[in-house]
Short mmCIF file of N, CA and C in Angstrom, two decimals:
data_model
loop_
_atom_site.label_atom_id
_atom_site.label_comp_id
_atom_site.label_asym_id
_atom_site.label_seq_id
_atom_site.Cartn_x
_atom_site.Cartn_y
_atom_site.Cartn_z
N MET A 925 48.69 -22.90 -9.61
CA MET A 925 49.52 -21.86 -10.19
C MET A 925 48.65 -20.66 -10.56
N LEU A 926 49.13 -19.49 -10.24
CA LEU A 926 48.38 -18.27 -10.55
C LEU A 926 48.56 -17.89 -12.01
N LYS A 927 47.46 -17.42 -12.59
CA LYS A 927 47.54 -16.91 -13.96
C LYS A 927 48.24 -15.56 -13.95
N GLN A 928 49.01 -15.31 -15.00
CA GLN A 928 49.63 -14.00 -15.14
C GLN A 928 48.88 -13.24 -16.21
N TYR A 929 48.59 -11.98 -15.92
CA TYR A 929 47.86 -11.13 -16.84
C TYR A 929 48.69 -9.90 -17.16
N SER A 930 48.53 -9.42 -18.36
CA SER A 930 49.14 -8.14 -18.72
C SER A 930 48.07 -7.07 -18.62
N LEU A 931 48.50 -5.81 -18.70
CA LEU A 931 47.54 -4.72 -18.66
C LEU A 931 46.54 -4.79 -19.80
N SER A 932 46.92 -5.40 -20.92
CA SER A 932 45.99 -5.48 -22.05
C SER A 932 44.77 -6.32 -21.72
N HIS A 933 44.86 -7.18 -20.72
CA HIS A 933 43.70 -7.97 -20.30
C HIS A 933 42.66 -7.11 -19.59
N PHE A 934 43.06 -5.92 -19.16
CA PHE A 934 42.18 -5.06 -18.38
C PHE A 934 42.05 -3.67 -19.00
N LYS A 935 42.17 -3.58 -20.32
CA LYS A 935 42.18 -2.27 -20.97
C LYS A 935 40.87 -1.52 -20.78
N TRP A 936 39.73 -2.20 -20.84
CA TRP A 936 38.44 -1.51 -20.67
C TRP A 936 38.22 -1.14 -19.22
N THR A 937 38.68 -1.98 -18.31
CA THR A 937 38.55 -1.67 -16.89
C THR A 937 39.37 -0.43 -16.54
N LEU A 938 40.60 -0.38 -17.03
CA LEU A 938 41.44 0.79 -16.79
C LEU A 938 40.85 2.03 -17.44
N LEU A 939 40.34 1.90 -18.66
CA LEU A 939 39.72 3.04 -19.33
C LEU A 939 38.49 3.51 -18.56
N TYR A 940 37.73 2.59 -18.03
CA TYR A 940 36.54 2.91 -17.23
C TYR A 940 36.93 3.75 -16.01
N ILE A 941 37.92 3.30 -15.26
CA ILE A 941 38.35 4.01 -14.07
C ILE A 941 38.94 5.37 -14.43
N ILE A 942 39.78 5.41 -15.44
CA ILE A 942 40.40 6.67 -15.88
C ILE A 942 39.34 7.66 -16.35
N THR A 943 38.32 7.17 -17.06
CA THR A 943 37.27 8.05 -17.56
C THR A 943 36.50 8.69 -16.41
N ILE A 944 36.12 7.90 -15.42
CA ILE A 944 35.38 8.44 -14.28
C ILE A 944 36.21 9.51 -13.57
N VAL A 945 37.43 9.16 -13.24
CA VAL A 945 38.28 10.09 -12.49
C VAL A 945 38.59 11.32 -13.35
N GLY A 946 38.89 11.12 -14.62
CA GLY A 946 39.21 12.25 -15.51
C GLY A 946 38.06 13.23 -15.64
N VAL A 947 36.87 12.72 -15.82
CA VAL A 947 35.70 13.60 -15.95
C VAL A 947 35.46 14.37 -14.65
N ASN A 948 35.62 13.70 -13.52
CA ASN A 948 35.41 14.38 -12.25
C ASN A 948 36.48 15.44 -11.97
N VAL A 949 37.72 15.14 -12.28
CA VAL A 949 38.79 16.12 -12.12
C VAL A 949 38.53 17.31 -13.05
N GLY A 950 38.14 17.03 -14.30
CA GLY A 950 37.82 18.09 -15.24
C GLY A 950 36.67 18.95 -14.76
N TYR A 951 35.64 18.30 -14.26
CA TYR A 951 34.47 19.03 -13.74
C TYR A 951 34.89 19.94 -12.58
N ALA A 952 35.73 19.42 -11.70
CA ALA A 952 36.14 20.19 -10.53
C ALA A 952 37.04 21.36 -10.88
N SER A 953 37.78 21.24 -11.97
CA SER A 953 38.77 22.27 -12.29
C SER A 953 38.36 23.21 -13.42
N THR A 954 37.23 22.96 -14.06
CA THR A 954 36.79 23.80 -15.17
C THR A 954 35.49 24.51 -14.79
N PRO A 955 35.50 25.83 -14.86
CA PRO A 955 34.26 26.53 -14.51
C PRO A 955 33.16 26.26 -15.53
N PRO A 956 31.92 26.28 -15.07
CA PRO A 956 30.82 26.05 -16.00
C PRO A 956 30.65 27.23 -16.95
N ILE A 957 29.97 26.97 -18.04
CA ILE A 957 29.62 28.00 -19.01
C ILE A 957 28.27 28.56 -18.60
N MET A 958 28.17 29.87 -18.54
CA MET A 958 26.90 30.50 -18.21
C MET A 958 26.10 30.72 -19.49
N VAL A 959 24.85 30.26 -19.48
CA VAL A 959 23.98 30.38 -20.64
C VAL A 959 22.72 31.12 -20.21
N ASP A 960 22.35 32.13 -20.98
CA ASP A 960 21.13 32.88 -20.71
C ASP A 960 20.05 32.33 -21.64
N LEU A 961 19.02 31.80 -21.04
CA LEU A 961 17.92 31.23 -21.81
C LEU A 961 16.61 31.82 -21.31
N PHE A 962 15.96 32.57 -22.17
CA PHE A 962 14.68 33.21 -21.84
C PHE A 962 14.79 34.07 -20.58
N GLY A 963 15.91 34.80 -20.46
CA GLY A 963 16.09 35.72 -19.36
C GLY A 963 16.55 35.09 -18.06
N LYS A 964 16.86 33.81 -18.07
CA LYS A 964 17.35 33.15 -16.86
C LYS A 964 18.72 32.55 -17.15
N ALA A 965 19.66 32.76 -16.24
CA ALA A 965 21.02 32.24 -16.41
C ALA A 965 21.11 30.82 -15.86
N TYR A 966 21.76 29.95 -16.62
CA TYR A 966 21.97 28.57 -16.23
C TYR A 966 23.45 28.24 -16.34
N GLU A 967 23.95 27.43 -15.41
CA GLU A 967 25.31 26.93 -15.50
C GLU A 967 25.30 25.59 -16.23
N LEU A 968 26.19 25.47 -17.21
CA LEU A 968 26.31 24.22 -17.95
C LEU A 968 27.74 23.71 -17.87
N ASP A 969 27.89 22.42 -17.64
CA ASP A 969 29.19 21.79 -17.49
C ASP A 969 29.64 21.20 -18.82
N VAL A 970 30.84 21.56 -19.25
CA VAL A 970 31.35 21.06 -20.53
C VAL A 970 31.80 19.60 -20.44
N TRP A 971 32.07 19.10 -19.25
CA TRP A 971 32.55 17.73 -19.09
C TRP A 971 31.44 16.69 -19.17
N GLY A 972 30.21 17.11 -19.02
CA GLY A 972 29.09 16.18 -19.07
C GLY A 972 29.00 15.43 -20.38
N VAL A 973 29.49 16.03 -21.45
CA VAL A 973 29.40 15.39 -22.76
C VAL A 973 30.26 14.13 -22.82
N LEU A 974 31.32 14.08 -22.05
CA LEU A 974 32.20 12.90 -22.05
C LEU A 974 31.70 11.79 -21.13
N PHE A 975 30.81 12.14 -20.22
CA PHE A 975 30.42 11.16 -19.22
C PHE A 975 29.63 9.99 -19.78
N GLY A 976 28.99 10.17 -20.93
CA GLY A 976 28.27 9.06 -21.54
C GLY A 976 29.16 7.87 -21.84
N THR A 977 30.44 8.13 -22.06
CA THR A 977 31.35 7.03 -22.35
C THR A 977 31.59 6.14 -21.13
N VAL A 978 31.36 6.68 -19.93
CA VAL A 978 31.54 5.88 -18.72
C VAL A 978 30.61 4.67 -18.73
N PHE A 979 29.39 4.87 -19.16
CA PHE A 979 28.42 3.77 -19.15
C PHE A 979 28.83 2.66 -20.10
N VAL A 980 29.34 3.03 -21.26
CA VAL A 980 29.77 2.03 -22.23
C VAL A 980 31.03 1.32 -21.76
N THR A 981 32.01 2.08 -21.23
CA THR A 981 33.23 1.43 -20.78
C THR A 981 32.97 0.55 -19.56
N ARG A 982 31.97 0.88 -18.75
CA ARG A 982 31.63 -0.02 -17.63
C ARG A 982 31.13 -1.35 -18.13
N ASP A 983 30.30 -1.33 -19.16
CA ASP A 983 29.81 -2.58 -19.73
C ASP A 983 30.95 -3.42 -20.30
N LEU A 984 31.89 -2.75 -20.96
CA LEU A 984 33.03 -3.47 -21.53
C LEU A 984 33.97 -3.98 -20.42
N ALA A 985 34.12 -3.20 -19.35
CA ALA A 985 34.92 -3.66 -18.20
C ALA A 985 34.26 -4.89 -17.57
N GLN A 986 32.93 -4.89 -17.51
CA GLN A 986 32.23 -6.05 -16.96
C GLN A 986 32.48 -7.27 -17.82
N HIS A 987 32.57 -7.09 -19.11
CA HIS A 987 32.86 -8.22 -20.00
C HIS A 987 34.23 -8.81 -19.67
N GLU A 988 35.19 -7.94 -19.31
CA GLU A 988 36.52 -8.41 -18.94
C GLU A 988 36.55 -9.08 -17.58
N LEU A 989 35.84 -8.51 -16.61
CA LEU A 989 35.98 -8.93 -15.22
C LEU A 989 34.89 -9.87 -14.73
N GLY A 990 33.70 -9.74 -15.28
CA GLY A 990 32.57 -10.50 -14.79
C GLY A 990 31.61 -9.61 -14.02
N LYS A 991 30.43 -10.17 -13.73
CA LYS A 991 29.33 -9.39 -13.14
C LYS A 991 29.65 -8.82 -11.77
N THR A 992 30.36 -9.56 -10.94
CA THR A 992 30.60 -9.06 -9.58
C THR A 992 31.94 -8.35 -9.44
N LYS A 993 32.95 -8.79 -10.15
CA LYS A 993 34.27 -8.15 -10.01
C LYS A 993 34.28 -6.72 -10.54
N VAL A 994 33.39 -6.40 -11.47
CA VAL A 994 33.35 -5.02 -11.97
C VAL A 994 32.93 -4.05 -10.87
N LEU A 995 32.24 -4.55 -9.86
CA LEU A 995 31.87 -3.70 -8.73
C LEU A 995 33.12 -3.20 -8.00
N GLY A 996 34.18 -4.01 -8.00
CA GLY A 996 35.46 -3.57 -7.42
C GLY A 996 36.05 -2.41 -8.19
N ALA A 997 35.93 -2.45 -9.52
CA ALA A 997 36.41 -1.33 -10.34
C ALA A 997 35.60 -0.08 -10.04
N MET A 998 34.31 -0.24 -9.81
CA MET A 998 33.47 0.90 -9.44
C MET A 998 33.96 1.49 -8.11
N ALA A 999 34.31 0.64 -7.16
CA ALA A 999 34.78 1.11 -5.86
C ALA A 999 36.13 1.83 -6.00
N VAL A 1000 37.02 1.30 -6.82
CA VAL A 1000 38.32 1.96 -7.05
C VAL A 1000 38.10 3.36 -7.62
N ALA A 1001 37.22 3.47 -8.61
CA ALA A 1001 36.92 4.78 -9.22
C ALA A 1001 36.35 5.74 -8.18
N ALA A 1002 35.50 5.23 -7.30
CA ALA A 1002 34.91 6.08 -6.26
C ALA A 1002 35.98 6.59 -5.29
N LEU A 1003 36.88 5.71 -4.88
CA LEU A 1003 37.94 6.11 -3.96
C LEU A 1003 38.90 7.11 -4.60
N LEU A 1004 39.27 6.88 -5.85
CA LEU A 1004 40.15 7.81 -6.55
C LEU A 1004 39.48 9.17 -6.73
N THR A 1005 38.20 9.16 -7.05
CA THR A 1005 37.46 10.42 -7.18
C THR A 1005 37.48 11.19 -5.87
N PHE A 1006 37.22 10.49 -4.78
CA PHE A 1006 37.22 11.13 -3.47
C PHE A 1006 38.59 11.73 -3.16
N ALA A 1007 39.66 10.98 -3.45
CA ALA A 1007 41.02 11.44 -3.15
C ALA A 1007 41.44 12.61 -4.03
N MET A 1008 40.96 12.66 -5.25
CA MET A 1008 41.45 13.67 -6.20
C MET A 1008 40.63 14.95 -6.26
N VAL A 1009 39.35 14.90 -5.96
CA VAL A 1009 38.53 16.11 -6.13
C VAL A 1009 37.89 16.60 -4.84
N GLY A 1010 38.07 15.91 -3.76
CA GLY A 1010 37.51 16.37 -2.49
C GLY A 1010 36.14 15.80 -2.22
N PRO A 1011 35.68 15.97 -0.99
CA PRO A 1011 34.47 15.28 -0.55
C PRO A 1011 33.17 15.75 -1.19
N GLU A 1012 33.02 17.05 -1.47
CA GLU A 1012 31.72 17.53 -1.97
C GLU A 1012 31.41 16.97 -3.35
N LEU A 1013 32.32 17.18 -4.28
CA LEU A 1013 32.10 16.67 -5.63
C LEU A 1013 32.14 15.15 -5.66
N ALA A 1014 33.01 14.58 -4.84
CA ALA A 1014 33.10 13.12 -4.79
C ALA A 1014 31.78 12.51 -4.32
N LEU A 1015 31.16 13.12 -3.34
CA LEU A 1015 29.87 12.63 -2.85
C LEU A 1015 28.82 12.67 -3.96
N ALA A 1016 28.77 13.78 -4.68
CA ALA A 1016 27.80 13.90 -5.78
C ALA A 1016 28.09 12.86 -6.86
N SER A 1017 29.34 12.73 -7.22
CA SER A 1017 29.73 11.77 -8.25
C SER A 1017 29.45 10.34 -7.82
N VAL A 1018 29.85 10.03 -6.60
CA VAL A 1018 29.65 8.67 -6.10
C VAL A 1018 28.15 8.35 -5.99
N ALA A 1019 27.38 9.29 -5.46
CA ALA A 1019 25.93 9.04 -5.34
C ALA A 1019 25.32 8.82 -6.72
N ALA A 1020 25.71 9.66 -7.68
CA ALA A 1020 25.16 9.53 -9.03
C ALA A 1020 25.58 8.22 -9.68
N PHE A 1021 26.87 7.89 -9.61
CA PHE A 1021 27.24 6.68 -10.31
C PHE A 1021 26.89 5.42 -9.56
N VAL A 1022 26.73 5.46 -8.24
CA VAL A 1022 26.25 4.26 -7.53
C VAL A 1022 24.81 3.97 -7.98
N CYS A 1023 23.97 4.99 -8.02
CA CYS A 1023 22.58 4.79 -8.47
C CYS A 1023 22.53 4.35 -9.93
N SER A 1024 23.14 5.14 -10.78
CA SER A 1024 23.02 4.87 -12.22
C SER A 1024 23.82 3.65 -12.65
N GLU A 1025 25.03 3.49 -12.12
CA GLU A 1025 25.84 2.35 -12.53
C GLU A 1025 25.26 1.04 -12.02
N THR A 1026 24.60 1.06 -10.87
CA THR A 1026 23.95 -0.16 -10.38
C THR A 1026 22.81 -0.55 -11.31
N ILE A 1027 22.05 0.44 -11.75
CA ILE A 1027 20.97 0.16 -12.71
C ILE A 1027 21.56 -0.31 -14.04
N ASP A 1028 22.62 0.36 -14.50
CA ASP A 1028 23.30 -0.02 -15.74
C ASP A 1028 23.84 -1.45 -15.62
N TRP A 1029 24.50 -1.75 -14.51
CA TRP A 1029 25.06 -3.07 -14.28
C TRP A 1029 23.97 -4.14 -14.31
N ALA A 1030 22.87 -3.89 -13.61
CA ALA A 1030 21.79 -4.88 -13.54
C ALA A 1030 21.15 -5.10 -14.90
N TRP A 1031 20.87 -4.01 -15.62
CA TRP A 1031 20.23 -4.15 -16.92
C TRP A 1031 21.15 -4.87 -17.90
N TYR A 1032 22.42 -4.48 -17.91
CA TYR A 1032 23.40 -5.12 -18.80
C TYR A 1032 23.58 -6.59 -18.42
N SER A 1033 23.65 -6.88 -17.12
CA SER A 1033 23.90 -8.24 -16.64
C SER A 1033 22.75 -9.19 -16.92
N PHE A 1034 21.54 -8.72 -16.71
CA PHE A 1034 20.41 -9.62 -16.76
C PHE A 1034 19.48 -9.38 -17.95
N GLY A 1035 19.84 -8.40 -18.78
CA GLY A 1035 19.05 -8.13 -19.98
C GLY A 1035 19.29 -9.21 -21.03
N VAL A 1036 18.48 -9.18 -22.05
CA VAL A 1036 18.62 -10.15 -23.13
C VAL A 1036 19.06 -9.42 -24.40
N GLY A 1037 19.58 -10.19 -25.33
CA GLY A 1037 20.02 -9.63 -26.60
C GLY A 1037 21.53 -9.61 -26.70
N SER A 1038 22.01 -9.07 -27.79
CA SER A 1038 23.44 -9.03 -28.03
C SER A 1038 24.11 -8.08 -27.04
N GLN A 1039 25.41 -8.26 -26.88
CA GLN A 1039 26.15 -7.37 -25.99
C GLN A 1039 26.01 -5.93 -26.45
N ARG A 1040 26.10 -5.71 -27.73
CA ARG A 1040 26.03 -4.35 -28.28
C ARG A 1040 24.70 -3.69 -27.91
N ASN A 1041 23.60 -4.42 -28.06
CA ASN A 1041 22.29 -3.85 -27.74
C ASN A 1041 22.09 -3.69 -26.23
N ARG A 1042 22.64 -4.60 -25.42
CA ARG A 1042 22.55 -4.44 -23.97
C ARG A 1042 23.35 -3.23 -23.51
N ILE A 1043 24.49 -2.96 -24.16
CA ILE A 1043 25.27 -1.76 -23.85
C ILE A 1043 24.42 -0.52 -24.10
N LEU A 1044 23.76 -0.48 -25.25
CA LEU A 1044 22.95 0.69 -25.58
C LEU A 1044 21.79 0.86 -24.61
N THR A 1045 20.99 -0.18 -24.41
CA THR A 1045 19.80 -0.03 -23.58
C THR A 1045 20.14 0.23 -22.12
N SER A 1046 21.15 -0.47 -21.58
CA SER A 1046 21.50 -0.24 -20.18
C SER A 1046 21.99 1.18 -19.96
N SER A 1047 22.74 1.69 -20.91
CA SER A 1047 23.27 3.05 -20.79
C SER A 1047 22.19 4.11 -20.96
N VAL A 1048 21.28 3.89 -21.90
CA VAL A 1048 20.20 4.86 -22.13
C VAL A 1048 19.27 4.93 -20.93
N ILE A 1049 19.05 3.83 -20.27
CA ILE A 1049 18.19 3.81 -19.09
C ILE A 1049 18.86 4.50 -17.91
N SER A 1050 20.14 4.26 -17.72
CA SER A 1050 20.80 4.73 -16.51
C SER A 1050 21.38 6.15 -16.59
N SER A 1051 21.67 6.65 -17.77
CA SER A 1051 22.32 7.95 -17.86
C SER A 1051 21.45 9.12 -17.38
N PRO A 1052 20.15 9.17 -17.67
CA PRO A 1052 19.35 10.28 -17.12
C PRO A 1052 19.27 10.23 -15.59
N ILE A 1053 19.30 9.03 -15.02
CA ILE A 1053 19.29 8.88 -13.56
C ILE A 1053 20.57 9.47 -12.98
N ASP A 1054 21.69 9.20 -13.66
CA ASP A 1054 22.97 9.76 -13.23
C ASP A 1054 22.91 11.28 -13.22
N ALA A 1055 22.43 11.86 -14.30
CA ALA A 1055 22.34 13.33 -14.39
C ALA A 1055 21.46 13.88 -13.29
N LEU A 1056 20.32 13.27 -13.06
CA LEU A 1056 19.38 13.74 -12.04
C LEU A 1056 20.00 13.69 -10.64
N VAL A 1057 20.58 12.56 -10.28
CA VAL A 1057 21.15 12.41 -8.94
C VAL A 1057 22.32 13.38 -8.74
N PHE A 1058 23.22 13.48 -9.72
CA PHE A 1058 24.36 14.38 -9.60
C PHE A 1058 23.90 15.82 -9.40
N LEU A 1059 23.01 16.28 -10.25
CA LEU A 1059 22.54 17.66 -10.15
C LEU A 1059 21.79 17.93 -8.85
N LEU A 1060 21.06 16.95 -8.36
CA LEU A 1060 20.39 17.11 -7.07
C LEU A 1060 21.40 17.27 -5.94
N VAL A 1061 22.42 16.43 -5.93
CA VAL A 1061 23.40 16.46 -4.84
C VAL A 1061 24.23 17.74 -4.86
N VAL A 1062 24.62 18.22 -6.05
CA VAL A 1062 25.39 19.48 -6.12
C VAL A 1062 24.47 20.71 -6.06
N GLN A 1063 23.19 20.47 -5.90
CA GLN A 1063 22.18 21.53 -5.79
C GLN A 1063 22.20 22.47 -6.99
N ASP A 1064 22.28 21.87 -8.18
CA ASP A 1064 22.28 22.64 -9.41
C ASP A 1064 21.22 22.11 -10.39
N LEU A 1065 20.19 21.49 -9.86
CA LEU A 1065 19.16 20.92 -10.72
C LEU A 1065 18.24 22.03 -11.24
N ASN A 1066 18.19 22.15 -12.54
CA ASN A 1066 17.22 23.02 -13.20
C ASN A 1066 16.90 22.35 -14.53
N PRO A 1067 15.81 22.71 -15.17
CA PRO A 1067 15.41 22.01 -16.40
C PRO A 1067 16.48 22.01 -17.49
N LEU A 1068 17.15 23.14 -17.69
CA LEU A 1068 18.15 23.21 -18.75
C LEU A 1068 19.38 22.37 -18.41
N SER A 1069 19.86 22.48 -17.18
CA SER A 1069 21.02 21.68 -16.78
C SER A 1069 20.73 20.19 -16.92
N PHE A 1070 19.55 19.78 -16.47
CA PHE A 1070 19.19 18.36 -16.59
C PHE A 1070 19.09 17.95 -18.05
N ALA A 1071 18.42 18.75 -18.87
CA ALA A 1071 18.27 18.40 -20.30
C ALA A 1071 19.62 18.31 -20.99
N VAL A 1072 20.49 19.27 -20.72
CA VAL A 1072 21.81 19.25 -21.36
C VAL A 1072 22.63 18.08 -20.85
N ALA A 1073 22.65 17.86 -19.54
CA ALA A 1073 23.43 16.76 -18.98
C ALA A 1073 22.94 15.41 -19.49
N ALA A 1074 21.65 15.20 -19.45
CA ALA A 1074 21.10 13.92 -19.90
C ALA A 1074 21.31 13.73 -21.40
N THR A 1075 21.06 14.78 -22.18
CA THR A 1075 21.21 14.67 -23.63
C THR A 1075 22.67 14.45 -24.01
N SER A 1076 23.59 15.17 -23.38
CA SER A 1076 24.99 15.01 -23.73
C SER A 1076 25.47 13.60 -23.38
N LYS A 1077 24.99 13.06 -22.27
CA LYS A 1077 25.36 11.69 -21.91
C LYS A 1077 24.79 10.71 -22.91
N LEU A 1078 23.54 10.93 -23.30
CA LEU A 1078 22.93 10.04 -24.29
C LEU A 1078 23.66 10.12 -25.63
N LEU A 1079 24.06 11.32 -26.03
CA LEU A 1079 24.81 11.46 -27.29
C LEU A 1079 26.16 10.75 -27.20
N GLY A 1080 26.82 10.88 -26.06
CA GLY A 1080 28.09 10.17 -25.87
C GLY A 1080 27.91 8.66 -25.93
N ILE A 1081 26.84 8.19 -25.35
CA ILE A 1081 26.54 6.76 -25.37
C ILE A 1081 26.26 6.29 -26.79
N ILE A 1082 25.41 7.01 -27.49
CA ILE A 1082 25.06 6.61 -28.86
C ILE A 1082 26.27 6.66 -29.77
N PHE A 1083 27.12 7.69 -29.60
CA PHE A 1083 28.34 7.77 -30.39
C PHE A 1083 29.23 6.56 -30.12
N ALA A 1084 29.46 6.26 -28.83
CA ALA A 1084 30.31 5.12 -28.49
C ALA A 1084 29.69 3.81 -28.99
N TRP A 1085 28.39 3.67 -28.87
CA TRP A 1085 27.70 2.46 -29.32
C TRP A 1085 27.84 2.31 -30.84
N TYR A 1086 27.77 3.42 -31.54
CA TYR A 1086 27.86 3.41 -33.00
C TYR A 1086 29.29 3.15 -33.45
N ILE A 1087 30.26 3.76 -32.79
CA ILE A 1087 31.65 3.69 -33.26
C ILE A 1087 32.35 2.39 -32.85
N LEU A 1088 31.99 1.80 -31.73
CA LEU A 1088 32.70 0.61 -31.26
C LEU A 1088 32.75 -0.52 -32.28
N PRO A 1089 31.64 -0.89 -32.90
CA PRO A 1089 31.73 -1.99 -33.87
C PRO A 1089 32.57 -1.62 -35.09
N ARG A 1090 32.63 -0.36 -35.41
CA ARG A 1090 33.41 0.08 -36.57
C ARG A 1090 34.91 0.07 -36.27
N LEU A 1091 35.28 -0.05 -35.02
CA LEU A 1091 36.68 -0.17 -34.64
C LEU A 1091 37.14 -1.63 -34.65
N ASN A 1092 36.22 -2.50 -35.10
CA ASN A 1092 36.52 -3.93 -35.20
C ASN A 1092 36.95 -4.54 -33.87
N LEU A 1093 36.23 -4.23 -32.81
CA LEU A 1093 36.53 -4.84 -31.54
C LEU A 1093 36.10 -6.30 -31.59
N GLN A 1094 37.05 -7.18 -31.53
CA GLN A 1094 36.79 -8.61 -31.66
C GLN A 1094 35.77 -9.08 -30.63
N MET A 1095 35.86 -8.55 -29.44
CA MET A 1095 34.95 -8.96 -28.37
C MET A 1095 33.50 -8.74 -28.77
N LEU A 1096 33.19 -7.58 -29.35
CA LEU A 1096 31.82 -7.30 -29.73
C LEU A 1096 31.39 -8.17 -30.90
N LYS A 1097 32.27 -8.38 -31.86
CA LYS A 1097 31.92 -9.21 -33.01
C LYS A 1097 31.62 -10.64 -32.58
N GLU A 1098 32.47 -11.19 -31.70
CA GLU A 1098 32.26 -12.57 -31.25
C GLU A 1098 30.95 -12.71 -30.50
N THR A 1099 30.63 -11.74 -29.66
CA THR A 1099 29.39 -11.80 -28.89
C THR A 1099 28.18 -11.70 -29.81
N GLU A 1100 28.23 -10.78 -30.78
CA GLU A 1100 27.09 -10.64 -31.69
C GLU A 1100 26.93 -11.88 -32.56
N ASN A 1101 28.04 -12.50 -33.02
CA ASN A 1101 27.94 -13.71 -33.83
C ASN A 1101 27.37 -14.87 -33.02
N ALA A 1102 27.75 -14.94 -31.75
CA ALA A 1102 27.25 -16.02 -30.90
C ALA A 1102 25.76 -15.90 -30.63
N SER A 1103 25.26 -14.68 -30.56
CA SER A 1103 23.84 -14.49 -30.25
C SER A 1103 22.96 -14.51 -31.49
N SER A 1104 23.55 -14.52 -32.68
CA SER A 1104 22.75 -14.51 -33.92
C SER A 1104 22.20 -15.88 -34.24
#
């Protein structure tokens, strides 16, 4: 007999997919902010600040689905991104998140420590790689863009890591109690 699941069984997986697609659609439809720094103009993306949450929601989606099934959610997000924003941005996004999310997935999957700490370390390691690959592919890599993109992702990750336990997520509490 097949198990029946409600959408609540996949809330983090759905949030993960929606976050990736939402950030990419926002990036594609919102012009960058031009910043003059020391006489040189740089383009900065306002959506990069939200992208740090993708790394945390991927870890939580993996907790729901398991180590290998979460790769299917990654593929769904990639296909939706391609369909919604077109090939150029989709290629940059897919290349960045395949590199960074694979590193995030591996570190989270095979790292040691509590789930909460694995979420933090896997995300901190993989987010600068994501920023680097994305900016390289869209041919917008410059020191300021990289610093802002990487820092904003790290701030998003740290915020999510800090706030999640305060929302009393039972999943995180149970995992931390089991590892103590």
